CSV table of C-alpha atoms in Angstrom, one decimal:
chain,number,residue,atom,x,y,z
S,1,MET,CA,-29.7,-8.5,12.8
S,2,LYS,CA,-28.1,-5.0,12.4
S,3,VAL,CA,-25.7,-4.5,9.6
S,4,LYS,CA,-23.8,-1.3,9.8
S,5,ASN,CA,-23.5,0.7,6.5
S,6,VAL,CA,-20.1,2.3,6.1
S,7,LEU,CA,-18.8,4.8,3.6
S,8,LYS,CA,-16.9,3.5,0.6
S,9,PHE,CA,-13.5,4.2,1.1
S,10,LEU,CA,-6.6,-2.1,3.4
S,11,THR,CA,8.7,-7.2,7.4
S,12,THR,CA,9.1,-9.1,10.4
S,13,SER,CA,12.1,-9.3,12.8
S,14,THR,CA,12.5,-8.9,16.5
S,15,VAL,CA,12.1,-5.2,15.8
S,16,ILE,CA,8.6,-4.1,16.7
S,17,MET,CA,7.0,-0.8,16.2
S,18,ALA,CA,4.3,0.0,18.8
S,19,MET,CA,2.0,2.9,18.7
S,20,THR,CA,-0.3,3.7,21.6
S,21,PHE,CA,-3.3,5.9,21.1
S,22,SER,CA,-6.0,7.5,23.4
S,23,LEU,CA,-7.2,10.9,24.3
S,24,ALA,CA,-6.1,13.4,26.9
S,25,GLY,CA,-8.6,14.4,29.6
S,26,CYS,CA,-10.2,17.8,30.2
S,27,GLY,CA,-10.0,18.7,26.5
S,28,SER,CA,-6.2,18.7,26.4
S,29,GLU,CA,-3.9,16.3,24.5
S,30,GLU,CA,-0.7,15.0,26.0
S,31,ILE,CA,1.6,13.2,23.6
S,32,SER,CA,4.9,11.6,24.5
S,33,THR,CA,7.4,9.5,22.6
S,34,SER,CA,9.8,7.3,24.3
S,35,LYS,CA,12.1,4.4,23.7
S,36,SER,CA,11.5,1.1,25.6
S,37,ASN,CA,14.3,-0.8,27.3
S,38,ASP,CA,14.7,-2.6,23.9
S,39,SER,CA,16.2,0.2,21.8
S,40,SER,CA,14.6,-1.4,18.7
S,41,GLU,CA,11.1,-0.7,20.1
S,42,GLU,CA,9.4,2.7,19.8
S,43,THR,CA,6.3,3.7,21.6
S,44,SER,CA,4.1,6.8,21.1
S,45,THR,CA,1.4,7.5,23.8
S,46,VAL,CA,-1.6,9.7,24.0
S,47,GLN,CA,-3.6,9.7,27.3
S,48,ALA,CA,-7.2,8.5,27.3
S,49,THR,CA,-10.4,10.5,28.1
S,50,SER,CA,-13.0,7.9,28.8
S,51,GLU,CA,-13.4,6.8,32.4
S,52,ASN,CA,-14.3,3.3,31.3
S,53,ALA,CA,-11.7,3.2,28.4
S,54,LYS,CA,-11.0,-0.2,27.1
S,55,ILE,CA,-7.6,-1.3,26.0
S,56,ILE,CA,-7.4,-2.3,22.4
S,57,TYR,CA,-4.6,-3.8,20.4
S,58,VAL,CA,-3.9,-4.2,16.7
S,59,ILE,CA,-1.5,-6.9,15.8
S,60,ALA,CA,-0.5,-6.1,12.2
S,61,PRO,CA,1.7,-8.3,9.9
S,62,ASN,CA,4.0,-5.4,9.0
S,63,SER,CA,4.3,-1.6,9.4
S,64,GLY,CA,4.2,-0.9,5.7
S,65,GLU,CA,2.0,1.7,3.9
S,66,SER,CA,-1.2,-0.2,3.8
S,67,TRP,CA,-1.2,-1.3,7.4
S,68,GLY,CA,0.1,2.1,8.3
S,69,ARG,CA,-3.1,3.6,6.8
S,70,LEU,CA,-5.2,1.1,8.8
S,71,GLY,CA,-3.3,2.3,11.9
S,72,ASP,CA,-4.2,5.9,11.1
S,73,GLY,CA,-7.9,5.0,10.9
S,74,PHE,CA,-7.6,3.0,14.1
S,75,GLU,CA,-5.9,6.0,15.9
S,76,LYS,CA,-8.7,8.4,14.8
S,77,ALA,CA,-11.4,6.1,16.0
S,78,CYS,CA,-9.7,5.4,19.3
S,79,GLU,CA,-9.5,9.2,19.8
S,80,GLU,CA,-13.2,9.6,19.1
S,81,VAL,CA,-14.4,6.9,21.5
S,82,GLY,CA,-11.8,7.6,24.2
S,83,TRP,CA,-10.3,4.2,24.2
S,84,GLU,CA,-6.6,3.4,24.8
S,85,GLY,CA,-5.2,1.9,21.6
S,86,HIS,CA,-1.9,0.1,20.7
S,87,PHE,CA,-0.9,-0.6,17.1
S,88,THR,CA,2.0,-3.1,17.1
S,89,ALA,CA,3.7,-4.5,14.0
S,90,PRO,CA,7.0,-6.2,13.1
S,91,VAL,CA,9.2,-3.8,11.1
S,92,GLN,CA,10.9,-6.3,8.7
S,93,ALA,CA,9.7,-9.5,7.2
S,94,THR,CA,11.2,-12.9,8.1
S,95,ASN,CA,9.9,-16.4,8.0
S,96,SER,CA,9.1,-16.2,11.7
S,97,GLY,CA,6.6,-13.4,11.2
S,98,ASN,CA,3.5,-15.4,12.1
S,99,VAL,CA,5.2,-16.9,15.1
S,100,GLU,CA,6.2,-13.4,16.3
S,101,MET,CA,2.6,-12.2,15.8
S,102,VAL,CA,1.4,-15.1,18.0
S,103,GLU,CA,3.9,-13.9,20.7
S,104,MET,CA,2.7,-10.3,20.3
S,105,THR,CA,-0.9,-11.5,20.8
S,106,GLU,CA,0.1,-13.3,24.0
S,107,THR,CA,1.8,-10.1,25.2
S,108,ALA,CA,-1.4,-8.2,24.5
S,109,ILE,CA,-3.4,-10.7,26.6
S,110,ASN,CA,-0.9,-10.4,29.4
S,111,ASN,CA,-1.0,-6.6,29.2
S,112,GLY,CA,-4.8,-6.6,29.9
S,113,ALA,CA,-6.2,-6.1,26.5
S,114,ASP,CA,-10.0,-5.9,26.3
S,115,VAL,CA,-10.0,-6.2,22.5
S,116,ILE,CA,-7.5,-7.6,20.1
S,117,MET,CA,-7.6,-7.0,16.3
S,118,LEU,CA,-5.2,-9.0,14.1
S,119,PHE,CA,-4.4,-10.4,10.7
S,120,VAL,CA,-4.4,-14.2,10.8
S,121,GLU,CA,-2.7,-16.0,7.9
S,122,ASP,CA,-2.5,-19.5,9.5
S,123,GLN,CA,-5.5,-20.2,11.7
S,124,GLU,CA,-4.1,-23.2,13.4
S,125,LEU,CA,-1.0,-21.4,14.4
S,126,PHE,CA,-3.2,-18.8,16.2
S,127,ALA,CA,-5.7,-21.3,17.5
S,128,ASP,CA,-4.3,-21.7,21.1
S,129,VAL,CA,-3.7,-18.0,21.7
S,130,LEU,CA,-7.0,-16.9,20.3
S,131,THR,CA,-8.8,-19.6,22.4
S,132,GLU,CA,-7.0,-18.3,25.4
S,133,ALA,CA,-8.2,-14.8,24.6
S,134,LYS,CA,-11.8,-16.0,24.3
S,135,GLU,CA,-11.6,-17.8,27.6
S,136,LYS,CA,-10.4,-14.6,29.2
S,137,GLY,CA,-13.3,-12.6,27.8
S,138,ILE,CA,-11.3,-10.7,25.2
S,139,TYR,CA,-13.2,-9.6,22.1
S,140,THR,CA,-11.2,-10.6,18.9
S,141,VAL,CA,-11.5,-9.1,15.5
S,142,ALA,CA,-10.0,-10.6,12.3
S,143,LEU,CA,-8.7,-7.9,10.0
S,144,ALA,CA,-8.8,-8.4,6.2
S,145,LYS,CA,-9.0,-12.2,6.2
S,146,PRO,CA,-11.8,-14.1,8.1
S,147,CYS,CA,-10.7,-16.3,11.0
S,148,ASP,CA,-12.8,-19.0,12.7
S,149,TYR,CA,-11.5,-18.1,16.1
S,150,CYS,CA,-12.5,-14.4,16.0
S,151,ASP,CA,-15.8,-12.8,17.0
S,152,LEU,CA,-15.9,-10.3,14.0
S,153,ARG,CA,-14.2,-9.8,10.7
S,154,VAL,CA,-13.6,-6.3,9.2
S,155,GLY,CA,-11.9,-6.0,5.9
S,156,ALA,CA,-12.0,-5.1,2.2
S,157,ASP,CA,-14.9,-6.4,0.1
S,158,ASP,CA,-12.6,-8.6,-2.0
S,159,THR,CA,-15.1,-9.3,-4.7
S,160,ASP,CA,-15.9,-5.6,-5.1
S,161,LEU,CA,-12.2,-4.8,-5.2
S,162,GLY,CA,-11.6,-7.3,-8.0
S,163,HIS,CA,-14.5,-5.9,-9.9
S,164,CYS,CA,-13.2,-2.3,-9.5
S,165,LEU,CA,-9.8,-3.4,-10.9
S,166,ALA,CA,-11.5,-4.8,-14.0
S,167,GLU,CA,-13.7,-1.8,-14.5
S,168,ALA,CA,-10.8,0.6,-14.0
S,169,LEU,CA,-8.7,-1.3,-16.5
S,170,VAL,CA,-11.3,-1.3,-19.2
S,171,GLU,CA,-12.2,2.4,-18.5
S,172,CYS,CA,-8.6,3.6,-18.7
S,173,SER,CA,-7.1,1.2,-21.3
S,174,LYS,CA,-5.0,3.0,-23.8
S,175,SER,CA,-5.6,0.3,-26.4
S,176,ASP,CA,-8.7,-1.5,-27.7
S,177,ASP,CA,-6.9,-4.7,-27.2
S,178,ILE,CA,-6.0,-5.5,-23.5
S,179,HIS,CA,-3.1,-7.7,-22.7
S,180,VAL,CA,-2.6,-7.5,-19.0
S,181,MET,CA,-0.2,-8.7,-16.3
S,182,GLU,CA,-1.4,-9.5,-12.8
S,183,MET,CA,1.0,-8.7,-9.9
S,184,MET,CA,0.6,-10.1,-6.4
S,185,THR,CA,2.7,-10.2,-3.2
S,186,ASP,CA,2.3,-14.0,-3.2
S,187,VAL,CA,0.7,-15.9,-6.0
S,188,THR,CA,-0.4,-18.6,-3.5
S,189,SER,CA,-2.0,-16.0,-1.1
S,190,PHE,CA,-5.6,-17.1,-0.3
S,191,GLY,CA,-6.6,-13.5,0.4
S,192,GLN,CA,-5.1,-12.0,-2.8
S,193,LEU,CA,-6.5,-14.8,-4.9
S,194,GLY,CA,-9.9,-13.8,-3.5
S,195,GLN,CA,-9.4,-10.4,-5.2
S,196,ILE,CA,-7.7,-11.6,-8.4
S,197,THR,CA,-10.4,-14.2,-9.2
S,198,PRO,CA,-13.2,-11.7,-9.2
S,199,PHE,CA,-11.0,-9.4,-11.3
S,200,GLU,CA,-10.7,-12.1,-14.0
S,201,GLU,CA,-14.4,-13.0,-13.9
S,202,LYS,CA,-15.4,-9.3,-14.3
S,203,LEU,CA,-12.9,-8.7,-17.0
S,204,ALA,CA,-14.2,-11.7,-19.0
S,205,GLU,CA,-17.7,-10.3,-18.6
S,206,ILE,CA,-17.0,-6.7,-19.7
S,207,ALA,CA,-14.0,-7.2,-22.1
S,208,PRO,CA,-14.3,-10.8,-23.5
S,209,SER,CA,-11.3,-10.3,-25.8
S,210,ALA,CA,-9.0,-9.2,-23.1
S,211,GLU,CA,-6.0,-11.5,-22.5
S,212,ILE,CA,-4.3,-12.2,-19.2
S,213,VAL,CA,-0.7,-12.5,-20.3
S,214,GLY,CA,0.7,-13.7,-17.0
S,215,ARG,CA,0.6,-13.6,-13.2
S,216,ASP,CA,3.6,-13.1,-10.9
S,217,ASP,CA,4.6,-12.1,-7.4
S,218,CYS,CA,7.0,-9.5,-6.2
S,219,ASP,CA,8.7,-8.7,-2.9
S,220,SER,CA,9.9,-5.2,-3.8
S,221,SER,CA,9.6,-2.5,-6.4
S,222,ALA,CA,12.8,-3.6,-8.2
S,223,ASP,CA,11.5,-7.2,-8.3
S,224,ALA,CA,8.3,-6.0,-9.9
S,225,THR,CA,10.2,-4.1,-12.5
S,226,ASP,CA,12.4,-7.1,-13.3
S,227,LYS,CA,9.4,-9.5,-13.7
S,228,LEU,CA,7.4,-7.1,-15.8
S,229,SER,CA,10.5,-6.6,-18.0
S,230,ALA,CA,10.9,-10.4,-18.4
S,231,THR,CA,7.3,-10.8,-19.3
S,232,TYR,CA,7.3,-8.0,-21.8
S,233,LEU,CA,10.4,-9.4,-23.6
S,234,ALA,CA,8.6,-12.8,-23.8
S,235,HIS,CA,5.2,-11.2,-24.7
S,236,PRO,CA,5.7,-7.8,-26.5
S,237,GLU,CA,2.0,-7.5,-26.8
S,238,LEU,CA,1.8,-6.8,-23.0
S,239,ASN,CA,0.2,-3.3,-22.6
S,240,ALA,CA,-1.3,-3.2,-19.1
S,241,MET,CA,-0.7,-4.1,-15.5
S,242,ILE,CA,-3.1,-4.4,-12.5
S,243,THR,CA,-1.9,-5.3,-9.0
S,244,VAL,CA,-3.0,-6.2,-5.5
S,245,ALA,CA,0.6,-5.6,-4.3
S,246,SER,CA,1.6,-2.1,-3.3
S,247,GLU,CA,5.3,-3.0,-4.2
S,248,ALA,CA,4.3,-3.4,-7.8
S,249,VAL,CA,3.0,0.1,-8.3
S,250,THR,CA,6.4,2.0,-8.3
S,251,GLY,CA,8.0,-1.0,-10.0
S,252,GLY,CA,5.4,-0.8,-12.8
S,253,ALA,CA,6.1,2.9,-13.2
S,254,ALA,CA,9.8,2.3,-13.4
S,255,PHE,CA,9.3,-0.4,-16.1
S,256,VAL,CA,7.1,1.9,-18.2
S,257,SER,CA,9.7,4.6,-18.0
S,258,ASP,CA,12.6,2.3,-18.8
S,259,TYR,CA,10.9,1.1,-22.0
S,260,GLY,CA,9.4,4.5,-23.0
S,261,LEU,CA,5.9,3.1,-23.0
S,262,GLU,CA,4.1,6.0,-21.4
S,263,ASP,CA,1.7,6.5,-24.3
S,264,GLU,CA,0.7,2.9,-24.7
S,265,PHE,CA,1.0,1.0,-21.4
S,266,THR,CA,-1.9,1.2,-18.9
S,267,LEU,CA,-0.9,1.1,-15.2
S,268,ILE,CA,-3.7,0.7,-12.6
S,269,GLY,CA,-2.4,1.6,-9.2
S,270,PHE,CA,-3.3,0.0,-5.8
S,271,ASP,CA,-4.0,1.7,-2.5
S,272,ASP,CA,-4.2,5.4,-1.7
S,273,THR,CA,-0.8,6.6,-0.3
S,274,ALA,CA,0.3,10.1,-1.1
S,275,GLU,CA,2.9,8.7,-3.5
S,276,VAL,CA,0.3,6.7,-5.4
S,277,LEU,CA,-2.2,9.6,-5.5
S,278,ASN,CA,0.4,11.9,-6.8
S,279,ALA,CA,1.3,9.4,-9.5
S,280,VAL,CA,-2.3,9.3,-10.5
S,281,LYS,CA,-2.5,13.1,-10.6
S,282,ASP,CA,0.6,13.4,-12.8
S,283,GLY,CA,-0.6,10.7,-15.2
S,284,THR,CA,2.0,8.1,-14.3
S,285,LEU,CA,-0.9,5.9,-13.2
S,286,SER,CA,-4.2,5.9,-15.1
S,287,CYS,CA,-6.0,5.6,-11.7
S,288,THR,CA,-5.7,3.6,-8.5
S,289,VAL,CA,-8.0,1.2,-6.7
S,290,SER,CA,-8.1,1.7,-2.9
S,291,ALA,CA,-8.9,-1.1,-0.6
S,292,GLN,CA,-9.8,1.5,2.0
S,293,TRP,CA,-7.3,0.5,4.7
S,294,TYR,CA,-8.0,3.7,6.7
S,295,THR,CA,-11.7,3.0,6.7
S,296,ILE,CA,-11.1,-0.6,7.8
S,297,GLY,CA,-9.1,0.5,10.8
S,298,TYR,CA,-11.6,3.2,11.7
S,299,THR,CA,-14.7,1.0,11.2
S,300,ALA,CA,-13.2,-1.9,13.2
S,301,VAL,CA,-13.0,0.3,16.3
S,302,GLN,CA,-16.4,2.0,15.8
S,303,ASP,CA,-18.1,-1.3,15.3
S,304,VAL,CA,-16.6,-2.9,18.3
S,305,TYR,CA,-17.4,0.1,20.4
S,306,ASP,CA,-21.1,-0.2,19.2
S,307,ILE,CA,-21.1,-3.9,20.1
S,308,LEU,CA,-19.5,-3.6,23.5
S,309,GLU,CA,-20.9,-0.3,24.7
S,310,ASN,CA,-24.3,-0.3,23.1
S,311,GLY,CA,-25.1,-4.0,22.8
S,312,ALA,CA,-25.5,-3.7,19.0
S,313,GLU,CA,-25.5,-6.9,16.9
S,314,TYR,CA,-23.5,-7.2,13.6
S,315,GLU,CA,-23.1,-9.8,11.0
S,316,TYR,CA,-19.8,-11.6,11.3
S,317,SER,CA,-18.2,-10.2,8.2
S,318,GLN,CA,-18.2,-6.4,7.8
S,319,SER,CA,-16.9,-5.7,4.2
S,320,ILE,CA,-15.7,-2.3,3.1
S,321,PRO,CA,-16.2,-1.4,-0.6
S,322,ALA,CA,-13.3,-0.4,-2.7
S,323,ARG,CA,-13.0,2.9,-4.5
S,324,ILE,CA,-11.5,3.8,-7.9
S,325,ILE,CA,-9.7,7.1,-7.8
S,326,TYR,CA,-9.2,8.9,-11.2
S,327,PRO,CA,-6.9,11.9,-11.7
S,328,ASP,CA,-9.8,14.4,-11.4
S,329,ASP,CA,-10.7,12.8,-8.0
S,330,VAL,CA,-7.3,13.0,-6.3
S,331,ASP,CA,-7.5,16.4,-4.6
S,332,ALA,CA,-11.0,15.9,-3.2
S,333,TYR,CA,-10.2,12.4,-2.1
S,334,ALA,CA,-7.0,13.4,-0.4
S,335,GLU,CA,-8.9,16.2,1.5
S,336,GLU,CA,-11.6,13.8,2.5
S,337,MET,CA,-9.2,11.2,3.8
S,338,GLY,CA,-6.7,13.6,5.4
S,339,ILE,CA,-3.8,12.7,3.1
S,340,ASP,CA,-1.1,15.2,2.7
S,341,LEU,CA,0.0,15.2,-1.0
S,342,ASN,CA,3.0,17.6,-0.4
């Protein structure tokens, strides 16, 4: 069984942002941007080069920064292999998000998709549409979270990511005594708990005296600031925060600034957007842990290409290791990953 080694490197309404990627023939690139009949839908198109180009869709849960980075990696890989790619995602979150993603998957099937990559939160909700895809010979890939109905899973190595968070916290802590707050997008999220649990286990191993003061979720930067503030007032010993929620990073920075805790509070960032990397570079964040969303998107396309075009065999779960990015690493990392810090 071949297991591919990869480099170390992860708001719903009726508004859908669709991005279509492929390569132009004869060495030239033709890019056009147009509005669909639905004025809320935006489509960007690049013509494909491969004569046997496959049509590949990504159905993402949102168009936020993390999934946007995945889309960047997806785009780059589609260009390299000459496949036509479509990145589709609801723009704003609503309770109907999963239902809308099922509808988007059905649309991809009807539009002749050869490959569908998607994030599945509720397997049973997607069971019928993914069964239909399989019956029609469409190759399906679960992004981030495993799904029993998909042929392959490509996502972060959640255990490694949790361990990196613990190692980064201990390495960067501004105090010998660690009293840390955990922030999540949703404290009941199976996927995020799969990252938080290894964090706690590793922290207990390498810093047995460390205390986890609390765990909370947030749906915005302001919400994260408010919840950190409430926890700090109840537990003035609080002196650190780790997060698996991008929203909490800027919220944590605002909290530290509001209380004048820059010299004593340790903030560990999450992901590798330009904003986060600049915050690491200027010392607002001690470091950041990247789930490597760009590499996930890139690797997913390359792996499927290898499977469908070359007959390669892969283990079901392809996990991408996390990376810790310290201040001295930022410039080199940004250049490596093509991130504009300006």
